[in-house]
Amino acid sequence: LPAMDQNSSENEISTSELKIETMRASGAGGQHVNTTESAVRITHIPTGITASIQDERSQHKNRAKALKLIAARVSAKLRAEENEKRGAMRSEAMGGGSRSERIRTYNFPQDRCTDHRCKVSEYGLDNLMGSGGSSLVDTFLPHMQQMRRDEMLRELEEEEFEI
């Protein structure tokens, strides 16, 4: 079970978010079980997480245990959602590493370099790689700048249509 820090005030759950039910405990215990409502079920309404405790003979002890358990489960769920969100953002930023996400292809048999972002192919790898003439950046930069200008114009046009 996930455990919560004893002094963490940020993870406290408001009592308005909780539905607390008391009931008679089931199982062995004789007549005492049938006469006292010592079992406690707490439901965290926003998430739907429940905790049912009937370990102790005292309702107060069971309620305290259930509150600790529900707080731990809610914080674990929130932490998992945060980690999932962070992981999704991270994988979106990094990409999956598939071949379709490549930036450039160097084809030596055909003496060609293709930049897949701006969809431009240039021939003469020796010149592009810096042994003479223009560099790789100088070759593809104007195409990338033009592509960025086209994207910005498209965004402006979409904004004008929305207004």
mmCIF file with all atom_site columns, C-alpha atoms in Angstrom:
data_model
loop_
_atom_site.group_PDB
_atom_site.id
_atom_site.type_symbol
_atom_site.label_atom_id
_atom_site.label_alt_id
_atom_site.label_comp_id
_atom_site.label_asym_id
_atom_site.label_entity_id
_atom_site.label_seq_id
_atom_site.pdbx_PDB_ins_code
_atom_site.Cartn_x
_atom_site.Cartn_y
_atom_site.Cartn_z
_atom_site.occupancy
_atom_site.B_iso_or_equiv
_atom_site.pdbx_formal_charge
_atom_site.auth_seq_id
_atom_site.auth_comp_id
_atom_site.auth_asym_id
_atom_site.auth_atom_id
_atom_site.pdbx_PDB_model_num
ATOM 1   C CA . LEU A 1 1   ? 0.000   0.000   0.000   1.00 0.00 ? 1   LEU A CA 1
ATOM 2   C CA . PRO A 1 2   ? 1.236   3.513   -0.700  1.00 0.00 ? 2   PRO A CA 1
ATOM 3   C CA . ALA A 1 3   ? 2.130   5.462   2.411   1.00 0.00 ? 3   ALA A CA 1
ATOM 4   C CA . MET A 1 4   ? 1.785   9.192   2.892   1.00 0.00 ? 4   MET A CA 1
ATOM 5   C CA . ASP A 1 5   ? 4.117   11.524  4.708   1.00 0.00 ? 5   ASP A CA 1
ATOM 6   C CA . GLN A 1 6   ? 2.960   12.342  8.218   1.00 0.00 ? 6   GLN A CA 1
ATOM 7   C CA . ASN A 1 7   ? 3.543   16.078  7.864   1.00 0.00 ? 7   ASN A CA 1
ATOM 8   C CA . SER A 1 8   ? 2.389   16.663  4.291   1.00 0.00 ? 8   SER A CA 1
ATOM 9   C CA . SER A 1 9   ? -0.325  19.290  4.440   1.00 0.00 ? 9   SER A CA 1
ATOM 10  C CA . GLU A 1 10  ? -0.586  19.583  0.661   1.00 0.00 ? 10  GLU A CA 1
ATOM 11  C CA . ASN A 1 11  ? -2.143  16.112  0.373   1.00 0.00 ? 11  ASN A CA 1
ATOM 12  C CA . GLU A 1 12  ? -4.927  16.699  2.871   1.00 0.00 ? 12  GLU A CA 1
ATOM 13  C CA . ILE A 1 13  ? -8.354  15.818  1.566   1.00 0.00 ? 13  ILE A CA 1
ATOM 14  C CA . SER A 1 14  ? -11.297 18.059  2.318   1.00 0.00 ? 14  SER A CA 1
ATOM 15  C CA . THR A 1 15  ? -14.129 16.369  4.221   1.00 0.00 ? 15  THR A CA 1
ATOM 16  C CA . SER A 1 16  ? -16.567 17.794  1.679   1.00 0.00 ? 16  SER A CA 1
ATOM 17  C CA . GLU A 1 17  ? -14.954 15.480  -0.920  1.00 0.00 ? 17  GLU A CA 1
ATOM 18  C CA . LEU A 1 18  ? -15.538 12.402  1.242   1.00 0.00 ? 18  LEU A CA 1
ATOM 19  C CA . LYS A 1 19  ? -18.617 10.240  1.739   1.00 0.00 ? 19  LYS A CA 1
ATOM 20  C CA . ILE A 1 20  ? -18.296 8.393   5.046   1.00 0.00 ? 20  ILE A CA 1
ATOM 21  C CA . GLU A 1 21  ? -20.561 5.425   5.749   1.00 0.00 ? 21  GLU A CA 1
ATOM 22  C CA . THR A 1 22  ? -20.697 3.296   8.876   1.00 0.00 ? 22  THR A CA 1
ATOM 23  C CA . MET A 1 23  ? -22.072 -0.226  9.015   1.00 0.00 ? 23  MET A CA 1
ATOM 24  C CA . ARG A 1 24  ? -21.974 -3.344  11.097  1.00 0.00 ? 24  ARG A CA 1
ATOM 25  C CA . ALA A 1 25  ? -18.859 -5.402  10.643  1.00 0.00 ? 25  ALA A CA 1
ATOM 26  C CA . SER A 1 26  ? -19.175 -8.840  9.119   1.00 0.00 ? 26  SER A CA 1
ATOM 27  C CA . GLY A 1 27  ? -17.439 -11.979 10.256  1.00 0.00 ? 27  GLY A CA 1
ATOM 28  C CA . ALA A 1 28  ? -16.716 -13.495 13.637  1.00 0.00 ? 28  ALA A CA 1
ATOM 29  C CA . GLY A 1 29  ? -17.146 -11.480 16.801  1.00 0.00 ? 29  GLY A CA 1
ATOM 30  C CA . GLY A 1 30  ? -20.276 -12.732 18.403  1.00 0.00 ? 30  GLY A CA 1
ATOM 31  C CA . GLN A 1 31  ? -23.000 -10.460 19.706  1.00 0.00 ? 31  GLN A CA 1
ATOM 32  C CA . HIS A 1 32  ? -20.730 -7.377  19.735  1.00 0.00 ? 32  HIS A CA 1
ATOM 33  C CA . VAL A 1 33  ? -20.530 -7.431  15.918  1.00 0.00 ? 33  VAL A CA 1
ATOM 34  C CA . ASN A 1 34  ? -24.303 -7.396  15.623  1.00 0.00 ? 34  ASN A CA 1
ATOM 35  C CA . THR A 1 35  ? -24.855 -4.454  17.989  1.00 0.00 ? 35  THR A CA 1
ATOM 36  C CA . THR A 1 36  ? -22.223 -1.848  17.023  1.00 0.00 ? 36  THR A CA 1
ATOM 37  C CA . GLU A 1 37  ? -21.545 -0.141  13.714  1.00 0.00 ? 37  GLU A CA 1
ATOM 38  C CA . SER A 1 38  ? -17.771 -0.252  13.794  1.00 0.00 ? 38  SER A CA 1
ATOM 39  C CA . ALA A 1 39  ? -17.016 -0.850  10.093  1.00 0.00 ? 39  ALA A CA 1
ATOM 40  C CA . VAL A 1 40  ? -16.290 2.270   8.016   1.00 0.00 ? 40  VAL A CA 1
ATOM 41  C CA . ARG A 1 41  ? -16.386 2.832   4.245   1.00 0.00 ? 41  ARG A CA 1
ATOM 42  C CA . ILE A 1 42  ? -14.999 6.114   2.909   1.00 0.00 ? 42  ILE A CA 1
ATOM 43  C CA . THR A 1 43  ? -15.464 7.166   -0.721  1.00 0.00 ? 43  THR A CA 1
ATOM 44  C CA . HIS A 1 44  ? -13.510 10.003  -2.310  1.00 0.00 ? 44  HIS A CA 1
ATOM 45  C CA . ILE A 1 45  ? -16.226 11.496  -4.512  1.00 0.00 ? 45  ILE A CA 1
ATOM 46  C CA . PRO A 1 46  ? -14.107 13.213  -7.227  1.00 0.00 ? 46  PRO A CA 1
ATOM 47  C CA . THR A 1 47  ? -12.057 10.095  -8.010  1.00 0.00 ? 47  THR A CA 1
ATOM 48  C CA . GLY A 1 48  ? -14.428 7.337   -6.893  1.00 0.00 ? 48  GLY A CA 1
ATOM 49  C CA . ILE A 1 49  ? -11.745 5.652   -4.770  1.00 0.00 ? 49  ILE A CA 1
ATOM 50  C CA . THR A 1 50  ? -13.086 3.731   -1.773  1.00 0.00 ? 50  THR A CA 1
ATOM 51  C CA . ALA A 1 51  ? -11.560 2.329   1.389   1.00 0.00 ? 51  ALA A CA 1
ATOM 52  C CA . SER A 1 52  ? -13.400 -0.077  3.695   1.00 0.00 ? 52  SER A CA 1
ATOM 53  C CA . ILE A 1 53  ? -11.979 -0.956  7.115   1.00 0.00 ? 53  ILE A CA 1
ATOM 54  C CA . GLN A 1 54  ? -13.431 -3.255  9.773   1.00 0.00 ? 54  GLN A CA 1
ATOM 55  C CA . ASP A 1 55  ? -10.242 -4.396  11.521  1.00 0.00 ? 55  ASP A CA 1
ATOM 56  C CA . GLU A 1 56  ? -10.717 -2.729  14.913  1.00 0.00 ? 56  GLU A CA 1
ATOM 57  C CA . ARG A 1 57  ? -13.599 -2.913  17.368  1.00 0.00 ? 57  ARG A CA 1
ATOM 58  C CA . SER A 1 58  ? -13.697 0.885   17.546  1.00 0.00 ? 58  SER A CA 1
ATOM 59  C CA . GLN A 1 59  ? -15.355 2.951   14.833  1.00 0.00 ? 59  GLN A CA 1
ATOM 60  C CA . HIS A 1 60  ? -12.932 5.826   15.530  1.00 0.00 ? 60  HIS A CA 1
ATOM 61  C CA . LYS A 1 61  ? -9.870  3.643   14.944  1.00 0.00 ? 61  LYS A CA 1
ATOM 62  C CA . ASN A 1 62  ? -11.382 2.205   11.764  1.00 0.00 ? 62  ASN A CA 1
ATOM 63  C CA . ARG A 1 63  ? -12.233 5.712   10.536  1.00 0.00 ? 63  ARG A CA 1
ATOM 64  C CA . ALA A 1 64  ? -8.645  6.898   11.177  1.00 0.00 ? 64  ALA A CA 1
ATOM 65  C CA . LYS A 1 65  ? -7.233  3.905   9.293   1.00 0.00 ? 65  LYS A CA 1
ATOM 66  C CA . ALA A 1 66  ? -9.634  4.422   6.405   1.00 0.00 ? 66  ALA A CA 1
ATOM 67  C CA . LEU A 1 67  ? -8.774  8.141   6.190   1.00 0.00 ? 67  LEU A CA 1
ATOM 68  C CA . LYS A 1 68  ? -5.059  7.343   6.003   1.00 0.00 ? 68  LYS A CA 1
ATOM 69  C CA . LEU A 1 69  ? -5.695  4.696   3.372   1.00 0.00 ? 69  LEU A CA 1
ATOM 70  C CA . ILE A 1 70  ? -7.918  6.905   1.223   1.00 0.00 ? 70  ILE A CA 1
ATOM 71  C CA . ALA A 1 71  ? -5.428  9.784   1.416   1.00 0.00 ? 71  ALA A CA 1
ATOM 72  C CA . ALA A 1 72  ? -2.618  7.465   0.328   1.00 0.00 ? 72  ALA A CA 1
ATOM 73  C CA . ARG A 1 73  ? -4.640  6.041   -2.556  1.00 0.00 ? 73  ARG A CA 1
ATOM 74  C CA . VAL A 1 74  ? -5.729  9.475   -3.788  1.00 0.00 ? 74  VAL A CA 1
ATOM 75  C CA . SER A 1 75  ? -2.190  10.840  -3.645  1.00 0.00 ? 75  SER A CA 1
ATOM 76  C CA . ALA A 1 76  ? -0.898  7.751   -5.465  1.00 0.00 ? 76  ALA A CA 1
ATOM 77  C CA . LYS A 1 77  ? -3.497  8.221   -8.193  1.00 0.00 ? 77  LYS A CA 1
ATOM 78  C CA . LEU A 1 78  ? -2.670  11.923  -8.552  1.00 0.00 ? 78  LEU A CA 1
ATOM 79  C CA . ARG A 1 79  ? 1.042   11.100  -8.688  1.00 0.00 ? 79  ARG A CA 1
ATOM 80  C CA . ALA A 1 80  ? 0.420   8.429   -11.338 1.00 0.00 ? 80  ALA A CA 1
ATOM 81  C CA . GLU A 1 81  ? -1.637  10.857  -13.441 1.00 0.00 ? 81  GLU A CA 1
ATOM 82  C CA . GLU A 1 82  ? 1.108   13.472  -13.150 1.00 0.00 ? 82  GLU A CA 1
ATOM 83  C CA . ASN A 1 83  ? 3.760   10.938  -14.171 1.00 0.00 ? 83  ASN A CA 1
ATOM 84  C CA . GLU A 1 84  ? 1.636   9.808   -17.092 1.00 0.00 ? 84  GLU A CA 1
ATOM 85  C CA . LYS A 1 85  ? 1.110   13.390  -18.232 1.00 0.00 ? 85  LYS A CA 1
ATOM 86  C CA . ARG A 1 86  ? 4.828   14.124  -17.900 1.00 0.00 ? 86  ARG A CA 1
ATOM 87  C CA . GLY A 1 87  ? 5.660   10.941  -19.806 1.00 0.00 ? 87  GLY A CA 1
ATOM 88  C CA . ALA A 1 88  ? 3.277   11.843  -22.608 1.00 0.00 ? 88  ALA A CA 1
ATOM 89  C CA . MET A 1 89  ? 4.798   15.311  -22.921 1.00 0.00 ? 89  MET A CA 1
ATOM 90  C CA . ARG A 1 90  ? 8.273   13.825  -22.870 1.00 0.00 ? 90  ARG A CA 1
ATOM 91  C CA . SER A 1 91  ? 7.575   11.204  -25.524 1.00 0.00 ? 91  SER A CA 1
ATOM 92  C CA . GLU A 1 92  ? 5.856   13.841  -27.660 1.00 0.00 ? 92  GLU A CA 1
ATOM 93  C CA . ALA A 1 93  ? 8.900   16.097  -27.404 1.00 0.00 ? 93  ALA A CA 1
ATOM 94  C CA . MET A 1 94  ? 11.439  13.318  -27.978 1.00 0.00 ? 94  MET A CA 1
ATOM 95  C CA . GLY A 1 95  ? 9.509   11.277  -30.485 1.00 0.00 ? 95  GLY A CA 1
ATOM 96  C CA . GLY A 1 96  ? 9.324   7.560   -30.692 1.00 0.00 ? 96  GLY A CA 1
ATOM 97  C CA . GLY A 1 97  ? 12.505  7.037   -32.655 1.00 0.00 ? 97  GLY A CA 1
ATOM 98  C CA . SER A 1 98  ? 10.787  5.549   -35.673 1.00 0.00 ? 98  SER A CA 1
ATOM 99  C CA . ARG A 1 99  ? 12.143  5.925   -39.173 1.00 0.00 ? 99  ARG A CA 1
ATOM 100 C CA . SER A 1 100 ? 9.321   8.275   -40.134 1.00 0.00 ? 100 SER A CA 1
ATOM 101 C CA . GLU A 1 101 ? 10.623  10.866  -37.652 1.00 0.00 ? 101 GLU A CA 1
ATOM 102 C CA . ARG A 1 102 ? 14.013  11.212  -39.282 1.00 0.00 ? 102 ARG A CA 1
ATOM 103 C CA . ILE A 1 103 ? 15.389  14.658  -40.038 1.00 0.00 ? 103 ILE A CA 1
ATOM 104 C CA . ARG A 1 104 ? 17.948  14.004  -42.741 1.00 0.00 ? 104 ARG A CA 1
ATOM 105 C CA . THR A 1 105 ? 18.993  11.098  -44.942 1.00 0.00 ? 105 THR A CA 1
ATOM 106 C CA . TYR A 1 106 ? 22.487  10.838  -46.388 1.00 0.00 ? 106 TYR A CA 1
ATOM 107 C CA . ASN A 1 107 ? 22.444  8.623   -49.474 1.00 0.00 ? 107 ASN A CA 1
ATOM 108 C CA . PHE A 1 108 ? 26.095  8.086   -50.414 1.00 0.00 ? 108 PHE A CA 1
ATOM 109 C CA . PRO A 1 109 ? 25.567  5.822   -53.450 1.00 0.00 ? 109 PRO A CA 1
ATOM 110 C CA . GLN A 1 110 ? 23.373  8.505   -55.042 1.00 0.00 ? 110 GLN A CA 1
ATOM 111 C CA . ASP A 1 111 ? 25.522  11.392  -53.658 1.00 0.00 ? 111 ASP A CA 1
ATOM 112 C CA . ARG A 1 112 ? 22.369  12.946  -52.170 1.00 0.00 ? 112 ARG A CA 1
ATOM 113 C CA . CYS A 1 113 ? 21.273  14.496  -48.863 1.00 0.00 ? 113 CYS A CA 1
ATOM 114 C CA . THR A 1 114 ? 17.539  14.889  -48.146 1.00 0.00 ? 114 THR A CA 1
ATOM 115 C CA . ASP A 1 115 ? 16.114  17.058  -45.361 1.00 0.00 ? 115 ASP A CA 1
ATOM 116 C CA . HIS A 1 116 ? 12.735  15.514  -44.541 1.00 0.00 ? 116 HIS A CA 1
ATOM 117 C CA . ARG A 1 117 ? 11.447  18.527  -42.574 1.00 0.00 ? 117 ARG A CA 1
ATOM 118 C CA . CYS A 1 118 ? 11.418  20.842  -45.585 1.00 0.00 ? 118 CYS A CA 1
ATOM 119 C CA . LYS A 1 119 ? 11.329  18.008  -48.170 1.00 0.00 ? 119 LYS A CA 1
ATOM 120 C CA . VAL A 1 120 ? 14.391  19.212  -50.100 1.00 0.00 ? 120 VAL A CA 1
ATOM 121 C CA . SER A 1 121 ? 17.108  17.066  -51.653 1.00 0.00 ? 121 SER A CA 1
ATOM 122 C CA . GLU A 1 122 ? 20.552  18.387  -52.510 1.00 0.00 ? 122 GLU A CA 1
ATOM 123 C CA . TYR A 1 123 ? 23.218  16.602  -54.500 1.00 0.00 ? 123 TYR A CA 1
ATOM 124 C CA . GLY A 1 124 ? 26.965  16.689  -53.954 1.00 0.00 ? 124 GLY A CA 1
ATOM 125 C CA . LEU A 1 125 ? 27.633  15.300  -50.473 1.00 0.00 ? 125 LEU A CA 1
ATOM 126 C CA . ASP A 1 126 ? 31.316  16.305  -50.564 1.00 0.00 ? 126 ASP A CA 1
ATOM 127 C CA . ASN A 1 127 ? 30.380  19.957  -50.941 1.00 0.00 ? 127 ASN A CA 1
ATOM 128 C CA . LEU A 1 128 ? 27.640  19.735  -48.300 1.00 0.00 ? 128 LEU A CA 1
ATOM 129 C CA . MET A 1 129 ? 29.852  18.033  -45.746 1.00 0.00 ? 129 MET A CA 1
ATOM 130 C CA . GLY A 1 130 ? 32.282  20.932  -45.727 1.00 0.00 ? 130 GLY A CA 1
ATOM 131 C CA . SER A 1 131 ? 35.229  19.871  -47.878 1.00 0.00 ? 131 SER A CA 1
ATOM 132 C CA . GLY A 1 132 ? 34.454  22.733  -50.197 1.00 0.00 ? 132 GLY A CA 1
ATOM 133 C CA . GLY A 1 133 ? 31.716  25.209  -51.071 1.00 0.00 ? 133 GLY A CA 1
ATOM 134 C CA . SER A 1 134 ? 28.569  25.558  -48.972 1.00 0.00 ? 134 SER A CA 1
ATOM 135 C CA . SER A 1 135 ? 27.842  23.860  -45.666 1.00 0.00 ? 135 SER A CA 1
ATOM 136 C CA . LEU A 1 136 ? 24.860  21.773  -44.686 1.00 0.00 ? 136 LEU A CA 1
ATOM 137 C CA . VAL A 1 137 ? 23.282  24.553  -42.622 1.00 0.00 ? 137 VAL A CA 1
ATOM 138 C CA . ASP A 1 138 ? 23.733  27.161  -45.353 1.00 0.00 ? 138 ASP A CA 1
ATOM 139 C CA . THR A 1 139 ? 22.083  24.833  -47.848 1.00 0.00 ? 139 THR A CA 1
ATOM 140 C CA . PHE A 1 140 ? 18.925  23.951  -45.901 1.00 0.00 ? 140 PHE A CA 1
ATOM 141 C CA . LEU A 1 141 ? 18.448  27.122  -43.808 1.00 0.00 ? 141 LEU A CA 1
ATOM 142 C CA . PRO A 1 142 ? 16.625  29.166  -46.497 1.00 0.00 ? 142 PRO A CA 1
ATOM 143 C CA . HIS A 1 143 ? 14.219  26.269  -47.076 1.00 0.00 ? 143 HIS A CA 1
ATOM 144 C CA . MET A 1 144 ? 13.548  25.940  -43.323 1.00 0.00 ? 144 MET A CA 1
ATOM 145 C CA . GLN A 1 145 ? 12.975  29.697  -42.991 1.00 0.00 ? 145 GLN A CA 1
ATOM 146 C CA . GLN A 1 146 ? 10.532  29.656  -45.895 1.00 0.00 ? 146 GLN A CA 1
ATOM 147 C CA . MET A 1 147 ? 8.704   26.690  -44.354 1.00 0.00 ? 147 MET A CA 1
ATOM 148 C CA . ARG A 1 148 ? 8.430   28.572  -41.015 1.00 0.00 ? 148 ARG A CA 1
ATOM 149 C CA . ARG A 1 149 ? 7.087   31.693  -42.802 1.00 0.00 ? 149 ARG A CA 1
ATOM 150 C CA . ASP A 1 150 ? 4.474   29.571  -44.571 1.00 0.00 ? 150 ASP A CA 1
ATOM 151 C CA . GLU A 1 151 ? 3.400   28.048  -41.228 1.00 0.00 ? 151 GLU A CA 1
ATOM 152 C CA . MET A 1 152 ? 3.082   31.475  -39.625 1.00 0.00 ? 152 MET A CA 1
ATOM 153 C CA . LEU A 1 153 ? 0.983   32.734  -42.556 1.00 0.00 ? 153 LEU A CA 1
ATOM 154 C CA . ARG A 1 154 ? -1.302  29.698  -42.259 1.00 0.00 ? 154 ARG A CA 1
ATOM 155 C CA . GLU A 1 155 ? -1.743  30.364  -38.527 1.00 0.00 ? 155 GLU A CA 1
ATOM 156 C CA . LEU A 1 156 ? -2.592  34.029  -39.207 1.00 0.00 ? 156 LEU A CA 1
ATOM 157 C CA . GLU A 1 157 ? -5.110  33.037  -41.872 1.00 0.00 ? 157 GLU A CA 1
ATOM 158 C CA . GLU A 1 158 ? -6.762  30.569  -39.484 1.00 0.00 ? 158 GLU A CA 1
ATOM 159 C CA . GLU A 1 159 ? -6.989  33.282  -36.808 1.00 0.00 ? 159 GLU A CA 1
ATOM 160 C CA . GLU A 1 160 ? -8.601  35.693  -39.292 1.00 0.00 ? 160 GLU A CA 1
ATOM 161 C CA . PHE A 1 161 ? -11.228 33.116  -40.240 1.00 0.00 ? 161 PHE A CA 1
ATOM 162 C CA . GLU A 1 162 ? -12.053 32.496  -36.572 1.00 0.00 ? 162 GLU A CA 1
ATOM 163 C CA . ILE A 1 163 ? -12.647 36.190  -35.880 1.00 0.00 ? 163 ILE A CA 1
#
